[in-house]
């Protein structure tokens, strides 16, 4: 059965333009008898301010979906619109620019430059802006403060714990104030406690208004978020908790 969820067409009038809009999206690899359909006919929208998990077992198509939403790849069928931009209409340069300005990435293994101070790692997230170094560093300090690492700005990667490194990576991802924060298994390399702190931080960013998408094979984590999309065998089989920007309630 084809799952059609949360389509922009059925959002209430006056709803903001989705940050992510996928319409009938497919991605196949290879050709002939070796053709693999990693994703088939995925339709879903993510509104500004949502916190969404994309969950599914290994091989279900999560990375393929991440690459499409992160504009690192193009679909073989259907339409991908990110922050109002149809990726089919952008050339590689346009896609790089969209990625740099509008999408913050967080990876399982942090992807920080080794031997580089935390503040410089974060400031690198602003290289595309052309801001002078002094201003990039000032914004990087503020981002590190936001993730609770004001006391680690001069630390280098190898001098920090995994949880701290991931928080530096999150600071780097949000320092440019992206429309979308895309986290690929952000707790996958962390112990339970550090992982919980990272999830807590992602929740805080969401509460402050950032749109956050977390790719995970951890069904418990997925179920704990306001909305989760479940991918299985390349198809979107469940969309639980959908319904526009869902905010954490405090108090
Ligand atoms: P997940 O991230 O959920 O583990 P993937 O998106 O990596 O799943 O893969 C989905 C399916 O697509 C798998 O069957 C995988 O083998 C296949 N696949 C992924 N990338 C490629 C590729 N570059 N070439 C061929 N098959 C691929």
PDB file of C-alpha atoms and ligand atoms in Angstrom:
ATOM      1  CA  UNK A   1       0.000   0.000   0.000  1.00  0.00           C
ATOM      2  CA  UNK A   2       1.238   3.472  -0.792  1.00  0.00           C
ATOM      3  CA  UNK A   3       1.458   5.694   2.259  1.00  0.00           C
ATOM      4  CA  UNK A   4       0.564   9.343   1.735  1.00  0.00           C
ATOM      5  CA  UNK A   5       1.070  11.390   4.855  1.00  0.00           C
ATOM      6  CA  UNK A   6       1.060  14.965   5.878  1.00  0.00           C
ATOM      7  CA  UNK A   7       1.092  16.267   2.325  1.00  0.00           C
ATOM      8  CA  UNK A   8       1.485  20.018   1.945  1.00  0.00           C
ATOM      9  CA  UNK A   9      -1.787  19.958   0.016  1.00  0.00           C
ATOM     10  CA  UNK A  10      -3.709  18.959   3.125  1.00  0.00           C
ATOM     11  CA  UNK A  11      -2.038  21.343   5.553  1.00  0.00           C
ATOM     12  CA  UNK A  12      -4.446  23.964   6.893  1.00  0.00           C
ATOM     13  CA  UNK A  13      -4.609  27.290   5.071  1.00  0.00           C
ATOM     14  CA  UNK A  14      -1.949  29.678   6.250  1.00  0.00           C
ATOM     15  CA  UNK A  15       0.461  26.893   7.174  1.00  0.00           C
ATOM     16  CA  UNK A  16       4.064  27.857   6.567  1.00  0.00           C
ATOM     17  CA  UNK A  17       5.897  26.358   3.619  1.00  0.00           C
ATOM     18  CA  UNK A  18       7.330  23.007   4.745  1.00  0.00           C
ATOM     19  CA  UNK A  19      11.063  22.827   5.282  1.00  0.00           C
ATOM     20  CA  UNK A  20      11.019  19.396   3.643  1.00  0.00           C
ATOM     21  CA  UNK A  21       8.506  18.340   1.018  1.00  0.00           C
ATOM     22  CA  UNK A  22       8.857  14.934  -0.617  1.00  0.00           C
ATOM     23  CA  UNK A  23       6.347  13.936  -3.264  1.00  0.00           C
ATOM     24  CA  UNK A  24       6.387  10.414  -4.691  1.00  0.00           C
ATOM     25  CA  UNK A  25      10.139  10.207  -4.135  1.00  0.00           C
ATOM     26  CA  UNK A  26      12.056   7.177  -5.342  1.00  0.00           C
ATOM     27  CA  UNK A  27      15.754   6.367  -5.564  1.00  0.00           C
ATOM     28  CA  UNK A  28      17.045   3.363  -7.445  1.00  0.00           C
ATOM     29  CA  UNK A  29      20.643   2.275  -7.815  1.00  0.00           C
ATOM     30  CA  UNK A  30      22.167   0.279 -10.674  1.00  0.00           C
ATOM     31  CA  UNK A  31      20.425  -0.990 -13.762  1.00  0.00           C
ATOM     32  CA  UNK A  32      18.932  -4.101 -15.335  1.00  0.00           C
ATOM     33  CA  UNK A  33      18.608  -7.134 -13.089  1.00  0.00           C
ATOM     34  CA  UNK A  34      20.876  -5.467 -10.505  1.00  0.00           C
ATOM     35  CA  UNK A  35      18.641  -2.451 -10.037  1.00  0.00           C
ATOM     36  CA  UNK A  36      17.927  -1.820  -6.341  1.00  0.00           C
ATOM     37  CA  UNK A  37      15.021   0.361  -5.293  1.00  0.00           C
ATOM     38  CA  UNK A  38      16.369   1.877  -2.098  1.00  0.00           C
ATOM     39  CA  UNK A  39      13.324   4.156  -1.772  1.00  0.00           C
ATOM     40  CA  UNK A  40       9.916   4.001  -3.395  1.00  0.00           C
ATOM     41  CA  UNK A  41       7.134   6.526  -3.602  1.00  0.00           C
ATOM     42  CA  UNK A  42       7.829   8.441  -0.391  1.00  0.00           C
ATOM     43  CA  UNK A  43       5.516  11.381   0.251  1.00  0.00           C
ATOM     44  CA  UNK A  44       5.922  13.425   3.419  1.00  0.00           C
ATOM     45  CA  UNK A  45       6.313  16.996   4.601  1.00  0.00           C
ATOM     46  CA  UNK A  46       8.101  18.442   7.604  1.00  0.00           C
ATOM     47  CA  UNK A  47       6.961  21.846   8.823  1.00  0.00           C
ATOM     48  CA  UNK A  48       9.197  24.505  10.358  1.00  0.00           C
ATOM     49  CA  UNK A  49       9.843  23.830  14.026  1.00  0.00           C
ATOM     50  CA  UNK A  50       9.147  20.099  13.979  1.00  0.00           C
ATOM     51  CA  UNK A  51      11.305  17.476  15.708  1.00  0.00           C
ATOM     52  CA  UNK A  52      11.094  14.287  13.655  1.00  0.00           C
ATOM     53  CA  UNK A  53      12.800  10.905  13.778  1.00  0.00           C
ATOM     54  CA  UNK A  54      13.273   8.837  10.655  1.00  0.00           C
ATOM     55  CA  UNK A  55      13.564   5.276  11.887  1.00  0.00           C
ATOM     56  CA  UNK A  56      13.921   1.871  10.327  1.00  0.00           C
ATOM     57  CA  UNK A  57      16.098  -1.219  10.384  1.00  0.00           C
ATOM     58  CA  UNK A  58      19.442  -1.434   8.619  1.00  0.00           C
ATOM     59  CA  UNK A  59      19.023  -1.431   4.845  1.00  0.00           C
ATOM     60  CA  UNK A  60      15.548   0.105   4.966  1.00  0.00           C
ATOM     61  CA  UNK A  61      16.557   3.262   3.080  1.00  0.00           C
ATOM     62  CA  UNK A  62      17.286   5.754   5.867  1.00  0.00           C
ATOM     63  CA  UNK A  63      20.680   6.864   4.524  1.00  0.00           C
ATOM     64  CA  UNK A  64      19.234   7.183   1.052  1.00  0.00           C
ATOM     65  CA  UNK A  65      16.500   9.399   2.461  1.00  0.00           C
ATOM     66  CA  UNK A  66      19.025  11.410   4.477  1.00  0.00           C
ATOM     67  CA  UNK A  67      21.107  12.006   1.345  1.00  0.00           C
ATOM     68  CA  UNK A  68      18.048  13.206  -0.555  1.00  0.00           C
ATOM     69  CA  UNK A  69      16.797  15.499   2.225  1.00  0.00           C
ATOM     70  CA  UNK A  70      20.349  16.770   2.745  1.00  0.00           C
ATOM     71  CA  UNK A  71      20.571  17.505  -1.032  1.00  0.00           C
ATOM     72  CA  UNK A  72      23.647  15.284  -1.280  1.00  0.00           C
ATOM     73  CA  UNK A  73      21.807  13.176  -3.858  1.00  0.00           C
ATOM     74  CA  UNK A  74      18.919  13.549  -6.301  1.00  0.00           C
ATOM     75  CA  UNK A  75      15.891  11.281  -6.613  1.00  0.00           C
ATOM     76  CA  UNK A  76      15.360   9.040  -9.643  1.00  0.00           C
ATOM     77  CA  UNK A  77      11.632   9.797  -9.412  1.00  0.00           C
ATOM     78  CA  UNK A  78       9.389  12.257  -7.641  1.00  0.00           C
ATOM     79  CA  UNK A  79      10.114  15.696  -6.271  1.00  0.00           C
ATOM     80  CA  UNK A  80      12.278  16.883  -3.362  1.00  0.00           C
ATOM     81  CA  UNK A  81      11.717  20.452  -2.179  1.00  0.00           C
ATOM     82  CA  UNK A  82      13.950  21.736   0.636  1.00  0.00           C
ATOM     83  CA  UNK A  83      13.279  25.126   2.204  1.00  0.00           C
ATOM     84  CA  UNK A  84      11.206  26.019  -0.853  1.00  0.00           C
ATOM     85  CA  UNK A  85      13.854  24.916  -3.391  1.00  0.00           C
ATOM     86  CA  UNK A  86      13.127  22.104  -5.844  1.00  0.00           C
ATOM     87  CA  UNK A  87      16.443  20.248  -5.971  1.00  0.00           C
ATOM     88  CA  UNK A  88      15.794  19.249  -9.607  1.00  0.00           C
ATOM     89  CA  UNK A  89      15.992  22.922 -10.568  1.00  0.00           C
ATOM     90  CA  UNK A  90      19.347  23.551  -8.915  1.00  0.00           C
ATOM     91  CA  UNK A  91      22.726  22.732 -10.426  1.00  0.00           C
ATOM     92  CA  UNK A  92      25.501  21.308  -8.239  1.00  0.00           C
ATOM     93  CA  UNK A  93      26.629  24.778  -7.231  1.00  0.00           C
ATOM     94  CA  UNK A  94      23.101  25.759  -6.265  1.00  0.00           C
ATOM     95  CA  UNK A  95      22.768  22.585  -4.209  1.00  0.00           C
ATOM     96  CA  UNK A  96      26.068  23.256  -2.407  1.00  0.00           C
ATOM     97  CA  UNK A  97      24.899  26.739  -1.601  1.00  0.00           C
ATOM     98  CA  UNK A  98      21.537  25.495  -0.319  1.00  0.00           C
ATOM     99  CA  UNK A  99      23.351  22.954   1.863  1.00  0.00           C
ATOM    100  CA  UNK A 100      25.835  25.475   3.212  1.00  0.00           C
ATOM    101  CA  UNK A 101      23.272  28.131   4.043  1.00  0.00           C
ATOM    102  CA  UNK A 102      20.200  26.180   5.050  1.00  0.00           C
ATOM    103  CA  UNK A 103      21.169  22.724   6.332  1.00  0.00           C
ATOM    104  CA  UNK A 104      23.244  21.798   9.373  1.00  0.00           C
ATOM    105  CA  UNK A 105      24.616  18.243   9.457  1.00  0.00           C
ATOM    106  CA  UNK A 106      25.473  16.123  12.485  1.00  0.00           C
ATOM    107  CA  UNK A 107      27.076  12.718  11.944  1.00  0.00           C
ATOM    108  CA  UNK A 108      27.475   9.608  14.060  1.00  0.00           C
ATOM    109  CA  UNK A 109      31.270  10.018  14.235  1.00  0.00           C
ATOM    110  CA  UNK A 110      31.253  13.812  14.686  1.00  0.00           C
ATOM    111  CA  UNK A 111      33.470  14.651  11.651  1.00  0.00           C
ATOM    112  CA  UNK A 112      35.465  17.272  13.543  1.00  0.00           C
ATOM    113  CA  UNK A 113      38.914  18.328  12.379  1.00  0.00           C
ATOM    114  CA  UNK A 114      41.387  16.573  14.681  1.00  0.00           C
ATOM    115  CA  UNK A 115      43.879  18.750  16.502  1.00  0.00           C
ATOM    116  CA  UNK A 116      41.707  21.814  15.933  1.00  0.00           C
ATOM    117  CA  UNK A 117      40.224  23.822  18.785  1.00  0.00           C
ATOM    118  CA  UNK A 118      36.497  23.453  19.377  1.00  0.00           C
ATOM    119  CA  UNK A 119      35.919  27.124  18.611  1.00  0.00           C
ATOM    120  CA  UNK A 120      37.695  26.802  15.249  1.00  0.00           C
ATOM    121  CA  UNK A 121      35.773  23.654  14.379  1.00  0.00           C
ATOM    122  CA  UNK A 122      32.530  25.532  15.018  1.00  0.00           C
ATOM    123  CA  UNK A 123      33.699  28.699  13.227  1.00  0.00           C
ATOM    124  CA  UNK A 124      34.393  26.541  10.146  1.00  0.00           C
ATOM    125  CA  UNK A 125      30.628  26.145   9.899  1.00  0.00           C
ATOM    126  CA  UNK A 126      30.543  29.812   8.863  1.00  0.00           C
ATOM    127  CA  UNK A 127      33.293  29.776   6.221  1.00  0.00           C
ATOM    128  CA  UNK A 128      30.702  30.103   3.440  1.00  0.00           C
ATOM    129  CA  UNK A 129      29.403  33.374   4.913  1.00  0.00           C
ATOM    130  CA  UNK A 130      32.528  35.350   4.116  1.00  0.00           C
ATOM    131  CA  UNK A 131      32.391  36.867   7.609  1.00  0.00           C
ATOM    132  CA  UNK A 132      35.760  38.005   8.965  1.00  0.00           C
ATOM    133  CA  UNK A 133      37.439  35.457  11.215  1.00  0.00           C
ATOM    134  CA  UNK A 134      36.938  37.545  14.330  1.00  0.00           C
ATOM    135  CA  UNK A 135      33.173  37.554  13.833  1.00  0.00           C
ATOM    136  CA  UNK A 136      33.090  33.863  12.986  1.00  0.00           C
ATOM    137  CA  UNK A 137      34.936  33.130  16.222  1.00  0.00           C
ATOM    138  CA  UNK A 138      32.538  35.311  18.228  1.00  0.00           C
ATOM    139  CA  UNK A 139      29.552  33.461  16.801  1.00  0.00           C
ATOM    140  CA  UNK A 140      31.281  30.128  17.394  1.00  0.00           C
ATOM    141  CA  UNK A 141      31.810  31.040  21.056  1.00  0.00           C
ATOM    142  CA  UNK A 142      28.117  31.870  21.356  1.00  0.00           C
ATOM    143  CA  UNK A 143      27.142  28.548  19.740  1.00  0.00           C
ATOM    144  CA  UNK A 144      29.431  26.638  22.110  1.00  0.00           C
ATOM    145  CA  UNK A 145      27.813  28.456  24.998  1.00  0.00           C
ATOM    146  CA  UNK A 146      24.440  27.348  23.655  1.00  0.00           C
ATOM    147  CA  UNK A 147      25.478  23.670  23.800  1.00  0.00           C
ATOM    148  CA  UNK A 148      26.934  24.056  27.288  1.00  0.00           C
ATOM    149  CA  UNK A 149      30.600  24.017  26.270  1.00  0.00           C
ATOM    150  CA  UNK A 150      31.775  27.530  27.140  1.00  0.00           C
ATOM    151  CA  UNK A 151      34.496  25.919  29.233  1.00  0.00           C
ATOM    152  CA  UNK A 152      35.818  23.822  26.338  1.00  0.00           C
ATOM    153  CA  UNK A 153      36.292  26.370  23.537  1.00  0.00           C
ATOM    154  CA  UNK A 154      40.075  25.871  23.440  1.00  0.00           C
ATOM    155  CA  UNK A 155      39.955  22.085  23.707  1.00  0.00           C
ATOM    156  CA  UNK A 156      40.956  19.981  20.742  1.00  0.00           C
ATOM    157  CA  UNK A 157      38.959  16.944  19.635  1.00  0.00           C
ATOM    158  CA  UNK A 158      41.203  14.370  21.299  1.00  0.00           C
ATOM    159  CA  UNK A 159      40.903  16.272  24.609  1.00  0.00           C
ATOM    160  CA  UNK A 160      37.132  15.848  24.711  1.00  0.00           C
ATOM    161  CA  UNK A 161      34.749  12.996  25.430  1.00  0.00           C
ATOM    162  CA  UNK A 162      32.524  11.606  22.688  1.00  0.00           C
ATOM    163  CA  UNK A 163      29.519  13.440  24.097  1.00  0.00           C
ATOM    164  CA  UNK A 164      31.430  16.731  24.144  1.00  0.00           C
ATOM    165  CA  UNK A 165      32.634  16.189  20.586  1.00  0.00           C
ATOM    166  CA  UNK A 166      29.094  15.616  19.444  1.00  0.00           C
ATOM    167  CA  UNK A 167      27.998  18.817  21.168  1.00  0.00           C
ATOM    168  CA  UNK A 168      30.788  20.682  19.313  1.00  0.00           C
ATOM    169  CA  UNK A 169      29.493  19.132  16.085  1.00  0.00           C
ATOM    170  CA  UNK A 170      25.972  20.287  16.941  1.00  0.00           C
ATOM    171  CA  UNK A 171      27.263  23.802  17.669  1.00  0.00           C
ATOM    172  CA  UNK A 172      28.959  23.787  14.258  1.00  0.00           C
ATOM    173  CA  UNK A 173      25.734  22.606  12.618  1.00  0.00           C
ATOM    174  CA  UNK A 174      23.598  25.369  14.147  1.00  0.00           C
ATOM    175  CA  UNK A 175      26.079  28.267  14.188  1.00  0.00           C
ATOM    176  CA  UNK A 176      24.776  29.490  10.826  1.00  0.00           C
ATOM    177  CA  UNK A 177      21.158  29.254  11.979  1.00  0.00           C
ATOM    178  CA  UNK A 178      20.070  26.684   9.357  1.00  0.00           C
ATOM    179  CA  UNK A 179      16.464  26.005   8.355  1.00  0.00           C
ATOM    180  CA  UNK A 180      17.041  22.319   9.005  1.00  0.00           C
ATOM    181  CA  UNK A 181      19.263  20.355  11.359  1.00  0.00           C
ATOM    182  CA  UNK A 182      19.842  16.864   9.991  1.00  0.00           C
ATOM    183  CA  UNK A 183      21.360  14.405  12.451  1.00  0.00           C
ATOM    184  CA  UNK A 184      22.479  10.974  11.223  1.00  0.00           C
ATOM    185  CA  UNK A 185      22.580   8.482  14.125  1.00  0.00           C
ATOM    186  CA  UNK A 186      23.832  11.245  16.453  1.00  0.00           C
ATOM    187  CA  UNK A 187      23.891   8.954  19.482  1.00  0.00           C
ATOM    188  CA  UNK A 188      25.207   5.873  17.665  1.00  0.00           C
ATOM    189  CA  UNK A 189      28.806   6.242  18.879  1.00  0.00           C
ATOM    190  CA  UNK A 190      27.977   7.406  22.402  1.00  0.00           C
ATOM    191  CA  UNK A 191      27.366   5.703  25.723  1.00  0.00           C
ATOM    192  CA  UNK A 192      23.805   5.830  27.044  1.00  0.00           C
ATOM    193  CA  UNK A 193      24.291   8.868  29.261  1.00  0.00           C
ATOM    194  CA  UNK A 194      26.142  10.976  26.673  1.00  0.00           C
ATOM    195  CA  UNK A 195      23.565   9.942  24.081  1.00  0.00           C
ATOM    196  CA  UNK A 196      20.735  11.070  26.341  1.00  0.00           C
ATOM    197  CA  UNK A 197      22.434  14.457  26.803  1.00  0.00           C
ATOM    198  CA  UNK A 198      22.784  14.861  23.047  1.00  0.00           C
ATOM    199  CA  UNK A 199      19.085  14.054  22.554  1.00  0.00           C
ATOM    200  CA  UNK A 200      18.246  16.527  25.305  1.00  0.00           C
ATOM    201  CA  UNK A 201      20.252  19.187  23.488  1.00  0.00           C
ATOM    202  CA  UNK A 202      18.468  18.448  20.198  1.00  0.00           C
ATOM    203  CA  UNK A 203      15.161  18.777  22.054  1.00  0.00           C
ATOM    204  CA  UNK A 204      16.243  22.147  23.449  1.00  0.00           C
ATOM    205  CA  UNK A 205      17.171  23.381  19.979  1.00  0.00           C
ATOM    206  CA  UNK A 206      13.756  22.242  18.758  1.00  0.00           C
ATOM    207  CA  UNK A 207      12.042  24.051  21.620  1.00  0.00           C
ATOM    208  CA  UNK A 208      13.963  27.180  20.608  1.00  0.00           C
ATOM    209  CA  UNK A 209      12.511  26.853  17.095  1.00  0.00           C
ATOM    210  CA  UNK A 210      15.005  24.793  15.064  1.00  0.00           C
ATOM    211  CA  UNK A 211      13.605  22.138  12.716  1.00  0.00           C
ATOM    212  CA  UNK A 212      15.356  18.895  13.626  1.00  0.00           C
ATOM    213  CA  UNK A 213      15.359  15.573  11.770  1.00  0.00           C
ATOM    214  CA  UNK A 214      17.102  12.636  13.443  1.00  0.00           C
ATOM    215  CA  UNK A 215      17.895   9.489  11.455  1.00  0.00           C
ATOM    216  CA  UNK A 216      18.096   6.516  13.790  1.00  0.00           C
ATOM    217  CA  UNK A 217      17.726   2.761  13.997  1.00  0.00           C
ATOM    218  CA  UNK A 218      16.865   3.221  17.693  1.00  0.00           C
ATOM    219  CA  UNK A 219      13.119   2.669  17.814  1.00  0.00           C
ATOM    220  CA  UNK A 220      12.946   3.729  21.459  1.00  0.00           C
ATOM    221  CA  UNK A 221      14.527   7.090  20.662  1.00  0.00           C
ATOM    222  CA  UNK A 222      12.245   7.504  17.640  1.00  0.00           C
ATOM    223  CA  UNK A 223       9.131   6.761  19.679  1.00  0.00           C
ATOM    224  CA  UNK A 224      10.159   9.328  22.303  1.00  0.00           C
ATOM    225  CA  UNK A 225      10.104  12.192  19.781  1.00  0.00           C
ATOM    226  CA  UNK A 226       6.970  14.191  18.885  1.00  0.00           C
ATOM    227  CA  UNK A 227       6.821  12.594  15.436  1.00  0.00           C
ATOM    228  CA  UNK A 228       8.468   9.647  13.776  1.00  0.00           C
ATOM    229  CA  UNK A 229       8.515   8.323  10.249  1.00  0.00           C
ATOM    230  CA  UNK A 230       9.137   4.622   9.891  1.00  0.00           C
ATOM    231  CA  UNK A 231      10.866   3.363   6.752  1.00  0.00           C
ATOM    232  CA  UNK A 232      10.835  -0.291   5.833  1.00  0.00           C
ATOM    233  CA  UNK A 233      12.062  -1.864   2.583  1.00  0.00           C
ATOM    234  CA  UNK A 234      12.327   1.561   1.021  1.00  0.00           C
ATOM    235  CA  UNK A 235       8.772   2.582   1.820  1.00  0.00           C
ATOM    236  CA  UNK A 236       7.356   4.982   4.356  1.00  0.00           C
ATOM    237  CA  UNK A 237       5.124   2.688   6.371  1.00  0.00           C
ATOM    238  CA  UNK A 238       4.225   4.829   9.365  1.00  0.00           C
ATOM    239  CA  UNK A 239       3.986   8.504  10.260  1.00  0.00           C
ATOM    240  CA  UNK A 240       3.149   8.771  13.942  1.00  0.00           C
ATOM    241  CA  UNK A 241       2.479  12.038  15.692  1.00  0.00           C
ATOM    242  CA  UNK A 242       2.224  14.078  12.474  1.00  0.00           C
ATOM    243  CA  UNK A 243       0.154  17.226  12.480  1.00  0.00           C
ATOM    244  CA  UNK A 244       2.277  20.272  12.063  1.00  0.00           C
ATOM    245  CA  UNK A 245       4.802  21.799  14.401  1.00  0.00           C
ATOM    246  CA  UNK A 246       4.507  19.894  17.651  1.00  0.00           C
ATOM    247  CA  UNK A 247       6.151  21.702  20.521  1.00  0.00           C
ATOM    248  CA  UNK A 248       7.289  20.266  23.793  1.00  0.00           C
ATOM    249  CA  UNK A 249       5.073  21.419  26.579  1.00  0.00           C
ATOM    250  CA  UNK A 250       6.808  22.927  29.551  1.00  0.00           C
ATOM    251  CA  UNK A 251       5.198  23.343  32.940  1.00  0.00           C
TER     252      UNK A 251
HETATM  253  P1  LIG B   1      19.829   2.231   5.755  1.00  0.00           P
HETATM  254  O1  LIG B   1      20.479   3.561   5.861  1.00  0.00           O
HETATM  255  O2  LIG B   1      18.464   2.192   6.320  1.00  0.00           O
HETATM  256  O3  LIG B   1      20.700   1.134   6.322  1.00  0.00           O
HETATM  257  P2  LIG B   1      20.346   2.492   2.904  1.00  0.00           P
HETATM  258  O4  LIG B   1      19.621   3.713   2.464  1.00  0.00           O
HETATM  259  O5  LIG B   1      21.811   2.601   3.097  1.00  0.00           O
HETATM  260  O6  LIG B   1      19.629   1.881   4.192  1.00  0.00           O
HETATM  261  O7  LIG B   1      20.122   1.338   1.819  1.00  0.00           O
HETATM  262  C1  LIG B   1      18.845   0.959   1.328  1.00  0.00           C
HETATM  263  C2  LIG B   1      19.036  -0.118   0.265  1.00  0.00           C
HETATM  264  O8  LIG B   1      19.685   0.445  -0.873  1.00  0.00           O
HETATM  265  C3  LIG B   1      19.892  -1.280   0.714  1.00  0.00           C
HETATM  266  O9  LIG B   1      19.360  -2.454   0.136  1.00  0.00           O
HETATM  267  C4  LIG B   1      21.248  -0.963   0.132  1.00  0.00           C
HETATM  268  O10 LIG B   1      21.970  -2.128  -0.097  1.00  0.00           O
HETATM  269  C5  LIG B   1      20.892  -0.256  -1.157  1.00  0.00           C
HETATM  270  N1  LIG B   1      21.896   0.742  -1.544  1.00  0.00           N
HETATM  271  C6  LIG B   1      22.248   1.849  -0.846  1.00  0.00           C
HETATM  272  N2  LIG B   1      23.188   2.543  -1.503  1.00  0.00           N
HETATM  273  C7  LIG B   1      23.454   1.875  -2.642  1.00  0.00           C
HETATM  274  C8  LIG B   1      24.322   2.076  -3.758  1.00  0.00           C
HETATM  275  N3  LIG B   1      25.128   3.140  -3.842  1.00  0.00           N
HETATM  276  N4  LIG B   1      24.322   1.153  -4.744  1.00  0.00           N
HETATM  277  C9  LIG B   1      23.498   0.076  -4.688  1.00  0.00           C
HETATM  278  N5  LIG B   1      22.645  -0.176  -3.685  1.00  0.00           N
HETATM  279  C10 LIG B   1      22.617   0.711  -2.672  1.00  0.00           C
END
